[in-house]
Amino acid sequence: MAAPTGTYQGLVVTSPVSLMFGRFSNASTPLLFARALKQLLEQSGVKKTDVDGLAVSSFSLRPDPAIALSRSLGLSLRWFQDVNLGGASGGVALNRAARAVAAGDADIVACIGADKNTETGFQDLIRDFSVASRDSVYPYGAGGPTSVFALLTKQYMAESGATRADFASICSAQRDNAKAVPHAVFNKPLTTEEYLTARMIADPLCLYDCVMPVSGAEAFFVMTEERAKALGLSYARVLSSIEAHNAYGGESSPLGGGWALGREKLYAEAGVGPEDIDIVETYDDYPVVSVLQLEELGFLAPGKGASQLAVSTQLQQKHNTSGGQLSCGQAGAAGGYLGLVEAIRQLTGQADGWQHVDVHHALVSGYGMVVYDRCLATCATILEAEG
Amino acid sequence: MKNPQTSNPEKCVDCHILTYPSQGFCHSCLSENTVPIELPASGRVMAITRLHHSFEEEIKPLLPLSIATVDIGAGCVVFVLTAEKTLDAGTAVNLDHRTWPIGNLLTAVRE
């Protein structure tokens, strides 16, 4: 493995924040951001006036533009980024914030994803999610993203031989990982029988394959290692980070995400390989999505991932260690931060009650934005514990 | 729900690449010199699902509905309704617009 090349040298993430506001919330989206920022400041000791960079991700700020948050939160900034990439939001926010700090454009960047969910909020969002979706997908049953991912899962199963029992095992394992996680909305065991007899939403996807929309916020800081040390903060080093957007746009198959295109760079820059990763957090709005990430990132064999993951207790235990969105719910774009915040928590020893031992390296990947038949944005990041 | 507007593909006069759904310019060479073309009359099934949940009240009485993705060539994929409950991947289907209770929608029929 090649030695680290140092793009992210001296850059760290710190202060993991997860706030759960239940399935529905009457609080405004700016208020959710305010609570997340307040929690970040309180648990880190960082002064609000020292936050000079802000990356935000949200679907429910409309009609406000994201920059309105700088005023709402009373932040005077040198650097700002609106990273509204759904399930890729957290990793992309980190990547760009880290590069901004490295370039001297900001010293301390707060990265926050927050979304409220109301009784009609999710429906309103997906109805007009994009022109292509509104005109050429939604009229065909109005099933939302579940329709698209049912078709994608069906295609994956036909090509790979994966079974519903494989996905039952994957969903059940994630639920087991959530049993001690206080912000999980589902933390009771899920049996194979419960999964296989559950209400069908869009075959082969049943109730337990689909994330539940919730209201919530996830946040963390990006700063230099020197600054984190001066503040007395536990932190994780950023070793490498990649993005891909519309990676396979010319192909009719929607199964490719693009992680494989940057995988060599990702591992080479980090100086580690898949075998060195102690925990891996994938974006899991549907279980097949996690399988696609784990395959392209080298944890599972291409086209065999679901059946391999279904029988690998070791990988199941270190995969989505908080139970993922299938257990914690999907707080809009904040769902794209969930795995990253969980990885920071594990790497800094702050997962009280569900802490894994000997966590030195974490890989976090993201996948987001179905504007037609597939997700367009993907990312992956490797982090290292301080010690 | 708004009236469905299934668009036709558009073909670039300059580079001959198809774009679907149409957007008024070529996604490949960015030329605005594109013309709408008829949807191909056939394609091959990529996947099919039986949808049991809908966000729209007017659609719920019609459930379950069969929805499929069909590869119409040149990297273009269309969403369709079909009366079939199952279709294997790769099955050849004919495509046309048919009137359903929820609108005039692209429909696949086994060839």
Short mmCIF file of C-alpha atoms in Angstrom, two decimals:
data_model
loop_
_atom_site.label_atom_id
_atom_site.label_comp_id
_atom_site.label_asym_id
_atom_site.label_seq_id
_atom_site.Cartn_x
_atom_site.Cartn_y
_atom_site.Cartn_z
CA MET A 1 0.00 0.00 0.00
CA ALA A 2 1.34 3.42 -0.93
CA ALA A 3 2.27 5.88 1.77
CA PRO A 4 -0.20 8.65 2.61
CA THR A 5 0.14 11.58 0.23
CA GLY A 6 -0.94 14.14 2.79
CA THR A 7 -3.82 16.06 1.21
CA TYR A 8 -5.63 15.94 4.53
CA GLN A 9 -2.58 15.95 6.77
CA GLY A 10 -3.20 17.70 10.07
CA LEU A 11 -6.97 17.89 9.61
CA VAL A 12 -9.43 16.36 12.04
CA VAL A 13 -13.12 15.91 12.79
CA THR A 14 -14.47 16.27 16.29
CA SER A 15 -17.54 16.79 18.48
CA PRO A 16 -20.15 14.33 17.15
CA VAL A 17 -23.72 15.53 17.67
CA SER A 18 -26.91 13.54 17.02
CA LEU A 19 -30.27 15.07 17.88
CA MET A 20 -33.53 13.19 17.41
CA PHE A 21 -36.79 15.09 17.36
CA GLY A 22 -39.18 12.22 16.71
CA ARG A 23 -41.05 11.23 13.62
CA PHE A 24 -42.75 14.59 13.16
CA SER A 25 -41.67 17.99 14.42
CA ASN A 26 -43.35 21.35 14.54
CA ALA A 27 -40.02 23.06 15.16
CA SER A 28 -38.71 25.08 12.23
CA THR A 29 -35.72 23.77 10.31
CA PRO A 30 -33.55 26.76 11.35
CA LEU A 31 -34.38 25.90 14.96
CA LEU A 32 -33.11 22.36 14.43
CA PHE A 33 -29.87 23.84 13.05
CA ALA A 34 -29.68 26.17 16.06
CA ARG A 35 -30.05 23.30 18.50
CA ALA A 36 -27.38 21.30 16.70
CA LEU A 37 -24.96 24.26 16.68
CA LYS A 38 -25.66 24.97 20.34
CA GLN A 39 -24.91 21.35 21.21
CA LEU A 40 -21.71 21.48 19.14
CA LEU A 41 -20.55 24.60 20.99
CA GLU A 42 -21.50 23.33 24.44
CA GLN A 43 -19.82 19.96 24.15
CA SER A 44 -16.67 21.33 22.52
CA GLY A 45 -16.13 24.59 24.36
CA VAL A 46 -15.62 26.32 21.01
CA LYS A 47 -16.73 29.97 21.07
CA LYS A 48 -19.42 30.82 18.57
CA THR A 49 -17.33 33.70 17.30
CA ASP A 50 -14.54 31.26 16.46
CA VAL A 51 -16.73 29.34 14.00
CA ASP A 52 -15.82 30.92 10.68
CA GLY A 53 -16.94 28.19 8.31
CA LEU A 54 -20.30 26.51 7.85
CA ALA A 55 -21.39 23.60 5.66
CA VAL A 56 -25.09 22.82 5.76
CA SER A 57 -27.37 20.17 4.28
CA SER A 58 -31.16 20.24 4.33
CA PHE A 59 -34.23 19.70 2.17
CA SER A 60 -36.70 21.57 4.37
CA LEU A 61 -35.19 25.06 4.47
CA ARG A 62 -37.24 26.13 1.46
CA PRO A 63 -38.15 28.84 0.63
CA ASP A 64 -35.07 30.10 2.46
CA PRO A 65 -31.75 29.66 0.67
CA ALA A 66 -29.19 27.87 2.82
CA ILE A 67 -27.14 31.02 3.33
CA ALA A 68 -30.06 32.44 5.33
CA LEU A 69 -28.80 30.20 8.13
CA SER A 70 -25.75 32.42 8.60
CA ARG A 71 -28.14 35.19 9.65
CA SER A 72 -30.48 32.89 11.59
CA LEU A 73 -27.58 31.43 13.56
CA GLY A 74 -25.77 34.76 13.98
CA LEU A 75 -22.61 33.52 12.34
CA SER A 76 -20.22 35.80 10.50
CA LEU A 77 -18.37 33.49 8.15
CA ARG A 78 -15.31 33.43 5.92
CA TRP A 79 -16.44 30.22 4.21
CA PHE A 80 -19.86 28.73 3.47
CA GLN A 81 -21.03 25.70 1.53
CA ASP A 82 -24.54 24.43 0.77
CA VAL A 83 -24.09 20.69 0.39
CA ASN A 84 -27.54 19.41 -0.42
CA LEU A 85 -26.65 15.97 -1.72
CA GLY A 86 -28.95 13.78 0.34
CA GLY A 87 -27.13 10.64 1.41
CA ALA A 88 -23.78 11.97 0.24
CA SER A 89 -24.11 15.22 2.16
CA GLY A 90 -22.00 14.38 5.22
CA GLY A 91 -18.98 12.99 3.42
CA VAL A 92 -18.97 15.73 0.81
CA ALA A 93 -19.36 18.41 3.49
CA LEU A 94 -16.38 16.94 5.33
CA ASN A 95 -14.29 16.72 2.17
CA ARG A 96 -14.87 20.32 1.20
CA ALA A 97 -14.60 21.67 4.74
CA ALA A 98 -11.29 19.87 5.24
CA ARG A 99 -9.93 21.33 2.02
CA ALA A 100 -11.12 24.79 3.07
CA VAL A 101 -9.31 24.53 6.39
CA ALA A 102 -6.20 23.21 4.63
CA ALA A 103 -6.30 26.18 2.27
CA GLY A 104 -6.68 28.64 5.13
CA ASP A 105 -10.15 29.70 4.03
CA ALA A 106 -11.56 28.81 7.44
CA ASP A 107 -10.25 27.73 10.84
CA ILE A 108 -13.25 25.97 12.36
CA VAL A 109 -16.03 24.66 10.15
CA ALA A 110 -19.32 23.48 11.60
CA CYS A 111 -20.86 20.81 9.36
CA ILE A 112 -24.56 20.39 10.10
CA GLY A 113 -27.32 18.39 8.47
CA ALA A 114 -30.85 18.98 9.75
CA ASP A 115 -34.35 18.33 8.47
CA LYS A 116 -37.78 18.37 9.95
CA ASN A 117 -40.45 15.93 8.92
CA THR A 118 -44.11 16.83 9.00
CA GLU A 119 -47.16 14.68 8.23
CA THR A 120 -47.05 15.74 4.58
CA GLY A 121 -43.43 16.84 4.41
CA PHE A 122 -41.96 13.74 2.82
CA GLN A 123 -44.73 13.50 0.25
CA ASP A 124 -44.35 17.18 -0.62
CA LEU A 125 -40.62 16.68 -1.09
CA ILE A 126 -40.78 13.64 -3.35
CA ARG A 127 -43.67 14.95 -5.43
CA ASP A 128 -41.49 17.73 -6.81
CA PHE A 129 -38.05 16.33 -6.15
CA SER A 130 -36.88 16.96 -9.70
CA VAL A 131 -38.42 17.69 -13.09
CA ALA A 132 -37.47 14.26 -14.42
CA SER A 133 -38.86 12.49 -11.38
CA ARG A 134 -42.02 14.59 -11.26
CA ASP A 135 -42.86 14.05 -14.92
CA SER A 136 -41.51 10.60 -15.72
CA VAL A 137 -41.36 8.56 -12.50
CA TYR A 138 -43.81 9.83 -9.89
CA PRO A 139 -46.92 9.47 -12.11
CA TYR A 140 -46.20 5.73 -12.30
CA GLY A 141 -47.78 4.88 -8.97
CA ALA A 142 -46.43 7.70 -6.82
CA GLY A 143 -44.38 5.29 -4.77
CA GLY A 144 -41.51 7.69 -4.15
CA PRO A 145 -37.94 6.46 -3.85
CA THR A 146 -39.15 3.04 -2.73
CA SER A 147 -40.38 2.36 -6.28
CA VAL A 148 -36.98 3.16 -7.72
CA PHE A 149 -35.11 1.12 -5.13
CA ALA A 150 -37.50 -1.81 -5.45
CA LEU A 151 -36.62 -1.94 -9.15
CA LEU A 152 -32.94 -1.53 -8.38
CA THR A 153 -33.07 -4.27 -5.73
CA LYS A 154 -34.96 -6.57 -8.08
CA GLN A 155 -32.30 -6.06 -10.74
CA TYR A 156 -29.53 -6.71 -8.22
CA MET A 157 -31.24 -9.91 -7.03
CA ALA A 158 -31.72 -11.15 -10.60
CA GLU A 159 -28.08 -10.54 -11.47
CA SER A 160 -26.55 -11.77 -8.20
CA GLY A 161 -28.86 -14.51 -7.01
CA ALA A 162 -29.37 -12.67 -3.73
CA THR A 163 -32.50 -13.62 -1.80
CA ARG A 164 -34.93 -11.87 0.53
CA ALA A 165 -33.48 -14.05 3.30
CA ASP A 166 -30.10 -12.40 2.66
CA PHE A 167 -31.63 -8.97 3.11
CA ALA A 168 -33.49 -10.18 6.20
CA SER A 169 -30.16 -11.08 7.75
CA ILE A 170 -28.67 -7.69 6.87
CA CYS A 171 -31.63 -5.76 8.32
CA SER A 172 -31.74 -7.93 11.41
CA ALA A 173 -28.03 -7.44 12.05
CA GLN A 174 -28.33 -3.67 11.84
CA ARG A 175 -31.21 -3.78 14.30
CA ASP A 176 -29.01 -5.77 16.69
CA ASN A 177 -26.37 -3.07 16.43
CA ALA A 178 -28.95 -0.46 17.50
CA LYS A 179 -30.09 -2.14 20.70
CA ALA A 180 -28.12 0.21 23.00
CA VAL A 181 -28.26 3.33 20.85
CA PRO A 182 -30.39 6.02 22.52
CA HIS A 183 -31.17 7.94 19.32
CA ALA A 184 -32.38 4.84 17.47
CA VAL A 185 -36.11 4.81 16.83
CA PHE A 186 -36.11 1.05 16.30
CA ASN A 187 -33.93 -0.91 18.71
CA LYS A 188 -35.85 -4.10 19.38
CA PRO A 189 -34.62 -7.30 17.71
CA LEU A 190 -35.96 -8.03 14.24
CA THR A 191 -36.36 -11.74 13.47
CA THR A 192 -36.08 -13.28 10.03
CA GLU A 193 -39.69 -14.41 10.30
CA GLU A 194 -40.86 -10.86 11.12
CA TYR A 195 -38.99 -9.58 8.09
CA LEU A 196 -40.21 -12.26 5.70
CA THR A 197 -43.85 -11.89 6.75
CA ALA A 198 -43.87 -8.10 6.90
CA ARG A 199 -46.16 -5.95 4.79
CA MET A 200 -44.86 -5.58 1.25
CA ILE A 201 -44.29 -1.98 0.11
CA ALA A 202 -42.95 -2.61 -3.39
CA ASP A 203 -41.70 -6.10 -3.94
CA PRO A 204 -39.10 -7.23 -3.03
CA LEU A 205 -38.99 -4.39 -0.48
CA CYS A 206 -41.02 -4.89 2.68
CA LEU A 207 -41.65 -2.52 5.58
CA TYR A 208 -38.29 -3.32 7.20
CA ASP A 209 -36.28 -2.49 4.07
CA CYS A 210 -37.49 1.11 4.11
CA VAL A 211 -36.18 3.89 6.34
CA MET A 212 -38.72 5.87 8.31
CA PRO A 213 -38.60 9.63 7.73
CA VAL A 214 -37.96 11.45 11.02
CA SER A 215 -36.93 14.89 12.24
CA GLY A 216 -33.37 15.30 13.41
CA ALA A 217 -29.94 16.84 13.11
CA GLU A 218 -26.37 15.57 12.92
CA ALA A 219 -23.27 17.71 13.25
CA PHE A 220 -19.50 17.79 13.71
CA PHE A 221 -16.58 20.19 13.51
CA VAL A 222 -13.67 20.18 11.07
CA MET A 223 -10.48 21.91 12.22
CA THR A 224 -6.75 21.38 12.44
CA GLU A 225 -5.30 18.78 14.77
CA GLU A 226 -3.35 21.55 16.45
CA ARG A 227 -6.54 23.48 17.17
CA ALA A 228 -8.33 20.40 18.49
CA LYS A 229 -5.45 19.68 20.83
CA ALA A 230 -5.44 23.26 22.07
CA LEU A 231 -9.14 22.95 22.81
CA GLY A 232 -8.63 19.62 24.59
CA LEU A 233 -10.99 17.81 22.19
CA SER A 234 -11.01 14.16 21.26
CA TYR A 235 -10.77 13.88 17.52
CA ALA A 236 -10.31 11.62 14.51
CA ARG A 237 -7.87 12.35 11.71
CA VAL A 238 -9.07 12.69 8.15
CA LEU A 239 -6.88 10.43 6.02
CA SER A 240 -8.59 10.50 2.64
CA SER A 241 -11.85 11.37 0.95
CA ILE A 242 -13.36 10.88 -2.51
CA GLU A 243 -16.44 12.00 -4.39
CA ALA A 244 -18.10 10.86 -7.64
CA HIS A 245 -21.10 12.40 -9.33
CA ASN A 246 -23.08 10.81 -12.17
CA ALA A 247 -20.26 8.29 -12.32
CA TYR A 248 -21.84 5.99 -14.88
CA GLY A 249 -24.23 8.35 -16.62
CA GLY A 250 -24.00 6.67 -20.00
CA GLU A 251 -24.97 3.24 -18.73
CA SER A 252 -28.52 1.95 -18.53
CA SER A 253 -27.86 -0.10 -15.39
CA PRO A 254 -28.35 1.95 -12.23
CA LEU A 255 -26.33 -0.36 -9.99
CA GLY A 256 -22.97 1.41 -10.23
CA GLY A 257 -22.27 4.18 -7.72
CA GLY A 258 -18.76 5.31 -8.51
CA TRP A 259 -16.82 4.41 -5.36
CA ALA A 260 -14.73 1.93 -7.37
CA LEU A 261 -13.49 4.77 -9.57
CA GLY A 262 -11.82 6.46 -6.60
CA ARG A 263 -11.13 3.42 -4.44
CA GLU A 264 -7.45 3.11 -5.26
CA LYS A 265 -6.84 6.77 -4.42
CA LEU A 266 -8.95 6.49 -1.28
CA TYR A 267 -6.95 3.62 0.18
CA ALA A 268 -3.57 4.75 -1.13
CA GLU A 269 -3.91 8.22 0.35
CA ALA A 270 -5.01 6.75 3.67
CA GLY A 271 -2.23 4.16 3.66
CA VAL A 272 -4.67 1.42 4.64
CA GLY A 273 -6.80 -1.16 2.86
CA PRO A 274 -10.22 -2.68 3.51
CA GLU A 275 -8.62 -5.27 5.79
CA ASP A 276 -7.44 -2.46 8.10
CA ILE A 277 -10.90 -0.90 8.55
CA ASP A 278 -12.35 -1.58 12.00
CA ILE A 279 -15.82 -0.13 11.40
CA VAL A 280 -17.58 0.77 8.17
CA GLU A 281 -20.61 3.03 7.99
CA THR A 282 -22.59 2.96 4.74
CA TYR A 283 -25.61 4.97 3.69
CA ASP A 284 -28.55 2.61 4.08
CA ASP A 285 -31.85 4.08 2.93
CA TYR A 286 -32.43 0.55 1.58
CA PRO A 287 -30.21 -2.46 2.37
CA VAL A 288 -29.18 -3.07 -1.24
CA VAL A 289 -27.57 0.36 -1.20
CA SER A 290 -25.23 -0.72 1.60
CA VAL A 291 -24.35 -3.85 -0.34
CA LEU A 292 -23.44 -1.83 -3.45
CA GLN A 293 -21.12 0.38 -1.37
CA LEU A 294 -19.46 -2.56 0.37
CA GLU A 295 -18.89 -4.29 -2.98
CA GLU A 296 -17.37 -1.30 -4.77
CA LEU A 297 -15.22 -0.41 -1.76
CA GLY A 298 -13.69 -3.88 -1.65
CA PHE A 299 -15.34 -5.40 1.43
CA LEU A 300 -17.48 -7.85 -0.55
CA ALA A 301 -17.13 -9.53 -3.92
CA PRO A 302 -18.92 -7.77 -6.80
CA GLY A 303 -22.29 -9.38 -7.41
CA LYS A 304 -21.97 -11.58 -4.34
CA GLY A 305 -22.22 -8.97 -1.62
CA ALA A 306 -25.68 -9.60 -0.24
CA SER A 307 -25.16 -13.32 0.24
CA GLN A 308 -21.68 -12.75 1.69
CA LEU A 309 -22.80 -10.05 4.12
CA ALA A 310 -25.76 -12.17 5.19
CA VAL A 311 -23.46 -14.82 6.64
CA SER A 312 -20.58 -12.66 7.85
CA THR A 313 -21.22 -11.98 11.51
CA GLN A 314 -17.90 -10.18 11.76
CA LEU A 315 -18.72 -7.68 9.02
CA GLN A 316 -22.31 -7.29 10.21
CA GLN A 317 -21.10 -6.31 13.67
CA LYS A 318 -18.70 -3.67 12.40
CA HIS A 319 -21.09 -2.37 9.73
CA ASN A 320 -23.43 0.51 10.62
CA THR A 321 -22.58 0.29 14.28
CA SER A 322 -25.48 2.51 15.41
CA GLY A 323 -27.96 0.46 13.40
CA GLY A 324 -27.90 2.90 10.51
CA GLN A 325 -30.91 4.70 9.19
CA LEU A 326 -32.88 1.46 9.13
CA SER A 327 -32.81 1.74 12.92
CA CYS A 328 -32.33 5.48 13.54
CA GLY A 329 -34.67 6.78 10.83
CA GLN A 330 -33.89 9.17 8.02
CA ALA A 331 -33.85 12.82 9.00
CA GLY A 332 -33.68 14.08 5.41
CA ALA A 333 -30.22 15.26 4.48
CA ALA A 334 -29.08 14.71 8.07
CA GLY A 335 -29.37 11.02 7.24
CA GLY A 336 -26.33 11.59 5.05
CA TYR A 337 -24.37 12.59 8.17
CA LEU A 338 -25.49 9.73 10.42
CA GLY A 339 -22.70 7.29 9.57
CA LEU A 340 -20.00 9.94 9.70
CA VAL A 341 -21.08 11.20 13.10
CA GLU A 342 -21.28 7.62 14.36
CA ALA A 343 -17.75 6.93 13.09
CA ILE A 344 -16.40 10.02 14.87
CA ARG A 345 -18.19 8.90 18.02
CA GLN A 346 -16.67 5.42 17.84
CA LEU A 347 -13.17 6.67 16.98
CA THR A 348 -13.23 9.11 19.91
CA GLY A 349 -14.64 6.60 22.39
CA GLN A 350 -17.93 8.44 22.91
CA ALA A 351 -20.39 5.69 22.00
CA ASP A 352 -21.46 5.07 25.58
CA GLY A 353 -23.12 1.67 25.76
CA TRP A 354 -22.37 0.58 22.20
CA GLN A 355 -18.67 1.43 21.96
CA HIS A 356 -16.57 -0.98 19.92
CA VAL A 357 -13.10 -1.79 21.20
CA ASP A 358 -9.88 -1.17 19.32
CA VAL A 359 -11.38 1.09 16.68
CA HIS A 360 -8.45 2.64 14.83
CA HIS A 361 -9.77 3.15 11.32
CA ALA A 362 -13.26 3.84 10.03
CA LEU A 363 -14.59 4.07 6.50
CA VAL A 364 -17.75 6.06 5.86
CA SER A 365 -19.52 6.12 2.51
CA GLY A 366 -22.48 8.01 1.12
CA TYR A 367 -24.97 7.74 -1.73
CA GLY A 368 -27.59 10.31 -2.57
CA MET A 369 -30.01 12.14 -4.83
CA VAL A 370 -32.36 10.08 -7.00
CA VAL A 371 -33.46 12.64 -9.56
CA TYR A 372 -34.55 9.93 -12.03
CA ASP A 373 -33.56 6.27 -11.96
CA ARG A 374 -30.44 6.23 -9.76
CA CYS A 375 -28.48 8.17 -7.19
CA LEU A 376 -26.11 10.73 -8.63
CA ALA A 377 -23.76 11.59 -5.75
CA THR A 378 -21.41 9.22 -3.94
CA CYS A 379 -18.53 9.68 -1.54
CA ALA A 380 -16.26 7.86 0.87
CA THR A 381 -13.94 8.94 3.66
CA ILE A 382 -11.39 7.17 5.82
CA LEU A 383 -10.81 8.40 9.35
CA GLU A 384 -8.21 7.40 11.94
CA ALA A 385 -8.39 7.46 15.72
CA GLU A 386 -6.18 9.91 17.59
CA GLY A 387 -4.17 7.39 19.58
CA MET B 1 -51.10 15.02 -8.48
CA LYS B 2 -50.35 16.96 -11.64
CA ASN B 3 -51.35 15.51 -14.98
CA PRO B 4 -48.65 13.08 -16.03
CA GLN B 5 -46.41 14.40 -18.77
CA THR B 6 -44.38 11.59 -20.18
CA SER B 7 -41.89 13.20 -22.49
CA ASN B 8 -40.45 11.78 -25.65
CA PRO B 9 -36.74 11.27 -26.06
CA GLU B 10 -34.90 13.92 -28.00
CA LYS B 11 -32.19 13.26 -30.54
CA CYS B 12 -29.26 15.56 -31.06
CA VAL B 13 -29.01 16.63 -34.69
CA ASP B 14 -25.30 17.31 -34.25
CA CYS B 15 -24.03 14.20 -32.45
CA HIS B 16 -27.08 11.87 -32.75
CA ILE B 17 -27.10 11.02 -29.03
CA LEU B 18 -30.47 10.40 -27.35
CA THR B 19 -31.49 12.21 -24.18
CA TYR B 20 -34.34 10.96 -22.01
CA PRO B 21 -36.27 12.52 -20.35
CA SER B 22 -35.99 15.39 -22.79
CA GLN B 23 -34.53 18.66 -21.55
CA GLY B 24 -34.16 20.88 -24.60
CA PHE B 25 -30.47 20.22 -25.17
CA CYS B 26 -28.11 17.33 -25.67
CA HIS B 27 -26.59 15.91 -22.50
CA SER B 28 -23.52 14.84 -24.44
CA CYS B 29 -22.41 17.74 -26.68
CA LEU B 30 -24.73 20.37 -25.07
CA SER B 31 -26.10 21.37 -28.46
CA GLU B 32 -29.55 22.94 -28.44
CA ASN B 33 -30.10 21.54 -31.92
CA THR B 34 -32.26 18.62 -30.81
CA VAL B 35 -35.51 17.19 -32.13
CA PRO B 36 -38.13 15.14 -30.31
CA ILE B 37 -38.45 11.61 -31.59
CA GLU B 38 -41.06 8.97 -30.99
CA LEU B 39 -40.37 6.59 -28.18
CA PRO B 40 -39.06 3.31 -29.53
CA ALA B 41 -41.93 0.89 -29.95
CA SER B 42 -40.14 -1.79 -27.96
CA GLY B 43 -37.51 -2.36 -25.33
CA ARG B 44 -36.24 -4.89 -22.84
CA VAL B 45 -37.34 -5.17 -19.23
CA MET B 46 -34.70 -4.34 -16.66
CA ALA B 47 -36.84 -4.99 -13.57
CA ILE B 48 -40.44 -5.06 -12.43
CA THR B 49 -42.05 -4.37 -9.05
CA ARG B 50 -45.55 -4.73 -7.65
CA LEU B 51 -46.21 -1.46 -5.85
CA HIS B 52 -48.40 -1.81 -2.74
CA HIS B 53 -48.03 1.71 -1.37
CA SER B 54 -48.71 5.09 -2.92
CA PHE B 55 -48.47 8.65 -1.63
CA GLU B 56 -51.48 9.70 -3.71
CA GLU B 57 -55.04 9.00 -2.56
CA GLU B 58 -56.29 8.66 -6.13
CA ILE B 59 -53.85 5.84 -6.80
CA LYS B 60 -54.41 3.81 -3.62
CA PRO B 61 -57.60 2.08 -4.86
CA LEU B 62 -55.65 0.83 -7.88
CA LEU B 63 -52.95 -0.93 -5.88
CA PRO B 64 -51.11 -3.14 -6.37
CA LEU B 65 -49.72 -1.71 -9.59
CA SER B 66 -46.97 -3.24 -11.66
CA ILE B 67 -44.20 -0.82 -12.57
CA ALA B 68 -41.16 -1.65 -14.61
CA THR B 69 -38.01 -0.10 -15.96
CA VAL B 70 -37.41 -0.75 -19.65
CA ASP B 71 -34.14 -0.25 -21.50
CA ILE B 72 -34.96 1.43 -24.81
CA GLY B 73 -31.36 1.51 -25.97
CA ALA B 74 -28.65 4.14 -26.19
CA GLY B 75 -28.43 4.24 -22.40
CA CYS B 76 -32.04 5.40 -22.02
CA VAL B 77 -34.37 3.88 -19.46
CA VAL B 78 -38.12 4.53 -19.15
CA PHE B 79 -40.55 3.85 -16.32
CA VAL B 80 -43.74 2.11 -17.43
CA LEU B 81 -46.92 0.60 -16.11
CA THR B 82 -47.80 -2.93 -17.14
CA ALA B 83 -50.68 -5.30 -16.60
CA GLU B 84 -48.21 -8.14 -16.14
CA LYS B 85 -47.56 -9.33 -12.60
CA THR B 86 -44.14 -10.69 -13.43
CA LEU B 87 -41.66 -10.16 -16.23
CA ASP B 88 -38.19 -11.61 -16.31
CA ALA B 89 -35.28 -9.28 -16.86
CA GLY B 90 -34.52 -9.11 -20.56
CA THR B 91 -38.08 -9.82 -21.67
CA ALA B 92 -38.92 -7.98 -24.89
CA VAL B 93 -41.90 -5.65 -24.53
CA ASN B 94 -43.86 -3.33 -26.78
CA LEU B 95 -44.33 0.24 -25.59
CA ASP B 96 -47.12 2.70 -26.15
CA HIS B 97 -49.18 5.24 -24.27
CA ARG B 98 -52.43 3.87 -22.83
CA THR B 99 -55.17 5.36 -20.76
CA TRP B 100 -55.16 4.28 -17.14
CA PRO B 101 -57.44 5.66 -14.40
CA ILE B 102 -54.52 7.82 -13.33
CA GLY B 103 -53.72 9.21 -16.78
CA ASN B 104 -52.28 8.47 -20.17
CA LEU B 105 -49.12 6.61 -19.28
CA LEU B 106 -46.38 4.71 -21.00
CA THR B 107 -47.33 1.05 -20.93
CA ALA B 108 -45.40 -2.15 -21.58
CA VAL B 109 -46.96 -5.25 -23.08
CA ARG B 110 -45.10 -8.49 -23.44
CA GLU B 111 -44.04 -8.84 -27.09
#
